[in-house]
Amino acid sequence: MSEPDVLFDIDNLSFGYGGERILEEITFRVTRGDFLAIIGPNGSGKTTLIRMMLGLGRPDSGSIRIMGESVESFRSWDLIGYVPQRATELDPLFPASVREVVAMGLLPHKRWPRFLVPSDEGVIDEALEMVDMVAYKERRIWALSGGQQQRVFIARALASKPEVLVLDEPTAGVDADAQERFYNTLETINRMRGVTLILVTHDIGVITKHVNKVACLNQRLIFHGSHQDFCDSEQAITLFGPDHHLICHRH
Amino acid sequence: MEILQFPFMQRALAAGLLIAVTCSLLGVFLVLRREAMAGHGLAHVTFGGVALGLLISVAPVWSALGVAIAGSVGLLKLKERAGIHGDTAIGIVSSAGFALGIVIASMSGKFSVELFGYLFGNILAIGPGEVWVSALLAAVVLASVTLNYHDLVTITFDHEMARASGINVGRLDMLLAVLTAVTVVLAMKVVGLLLVAALLVIPAATGLIAAASFLRAMVLSGLSGGLSVLGGLVFSYYLDLPASGAIVLTATFLFLASFSLKGPTGRRP
Ligand SMILES: Nc1ncnc2c1ncn2[C@@H]1O[C@H](COP(=O)(O)OP(=O)(O)OP(=O)(O)O)[C@@H](O)[C@H]1O
Ligand SMILES: [Mg+2]
């Protein structure tokens, strides 16, 4: 693995609120092309960890390097798309059209004053096509279903043509059918466009079917490795029970 | 139209329209950021600024502007640093500012009539010089909103996502704080300090109820703000009503009309 392929290099990261330790001595790398699932129980520090990876919080100790640069000096945030946890629980009175939400994703590329230009319309369409939502472009975002909203937020993250997409529990509250389609979309984005994906999830089915790396977090990083190694590990057995081989089996 | 013959009415209309549109556009951001009452709170602080200007013989618009900006930035810092809710911060800053006004007013004791005028506003008495100052300030606000439009929409929609995409959220919060202060001082001229919040909130709410996109909410809000001033001045002239009251009641009427025409569309069924 050559160094340019390391997108995130997290070294010995620790963090706490007040005296309480939330993350302890986390060390791992994300490489180009990964489809990484971060799993762990509620409150295990998943959101806290990815927020730090996005420069939204500072660790107490340890370091984060993004594409070879320290997180403090990293400026190319347009290369990283982010879909925050509970994105669909924003203000339902905000009158944004689907197009306007996706357009927000174009801003990081632009210099001040950041006006939209006619060619941006094509980029917006393209991003919406990837998530199969072009037909809803002029609709008010809150008039869509939760799953559709989630797709629009992905389109927003994709609009800046990122190299990495970070998604924090994007399918919470999305029905099983829509989830399946959604993950297929993610897989396509990962395989066809080469976008690296970091996905926080509680959904075991996804891990078994779609991802190729797993990080299991519970204050410490208790497992990090390939999907196959994960299935062979004791963590998988303790998490999923003796039937884990059924879940881990891929068709 | 007959009422347009009078220079005082021409000035009132020109300044009133410009200020109302400015307030309405900024108001959309404030309402969505749940800072609608910041305008009301800042108006109290501005009262202190006006009293100060009268005491030290500076044109009250400048002292009001200085004190309003200080109050607005103070509000922002209080919320960021002190870990208290926005409405608590508004409660603290606005009462302190208003108390300051009362103390200063009683210290000199001779300008309570003039101060009274600032509380209730008198757009019909606006002088030519004041029209230019208002136009200048309104232009500053409109230009700032236009040049930062997409950034402001993004931070208002989702602070966290905006930060993650590298937008300087702190700088924009500061910009909005300063612009809010400027619009409060502007609105004071039109409807008086006691009704400042009306110009910031009511047209914005009207636009937000009816719109399917943010841009349309801005346009509708600006329109209803402008219409309120137009209608208010006409009513005040022909029915001999106080202009400030007529403007705010027209704005309220427009809100109710758009509410009953369109119904609350924002929530998912
Ligand atoms: N602002 C905060 N102040 C204090 N403690 C916090 C704060 N935010 C989170 N925590 C604590 O940090 C821990 C990790 O929270 P985090 O949100 O990272 O968990 P998570 O793994 O994302 O959980 P979930 O699966 O519920 O999303 C939790 O124990 C939580 O109580
Ligand atoms: Mg979380």
JSON list of C-alpha atoms and ligand atoms in Angstrom, two decimals, chain A residues 47 85 168-169, ligand 2:
[
{"chain": "A", "resi": 47, "resn": "THR", "atom": "CA", "xyz": [-20.12, 10.10, 16.01]},
{"chain": "A", "resi": 85, "resn": "GLN", "atom": "CA", "xyz": [-26.50, 11.80, 11.93]},
{"chain": "A", "resi": 168, "resn": "ASP", "atom": "CA", "xyz": [-23.43, 8.72, 10.10]},
{"chain": "A", "resi": 169, "resn": "GLU", "atom": "CA", "xyz": [-26.32, 6.25, 10.41]},
{"chain": "C", "resi": 2, "resn": "MG", "atom": "MG", "xyz": [-23.84, 8.66, 16.71]}
]
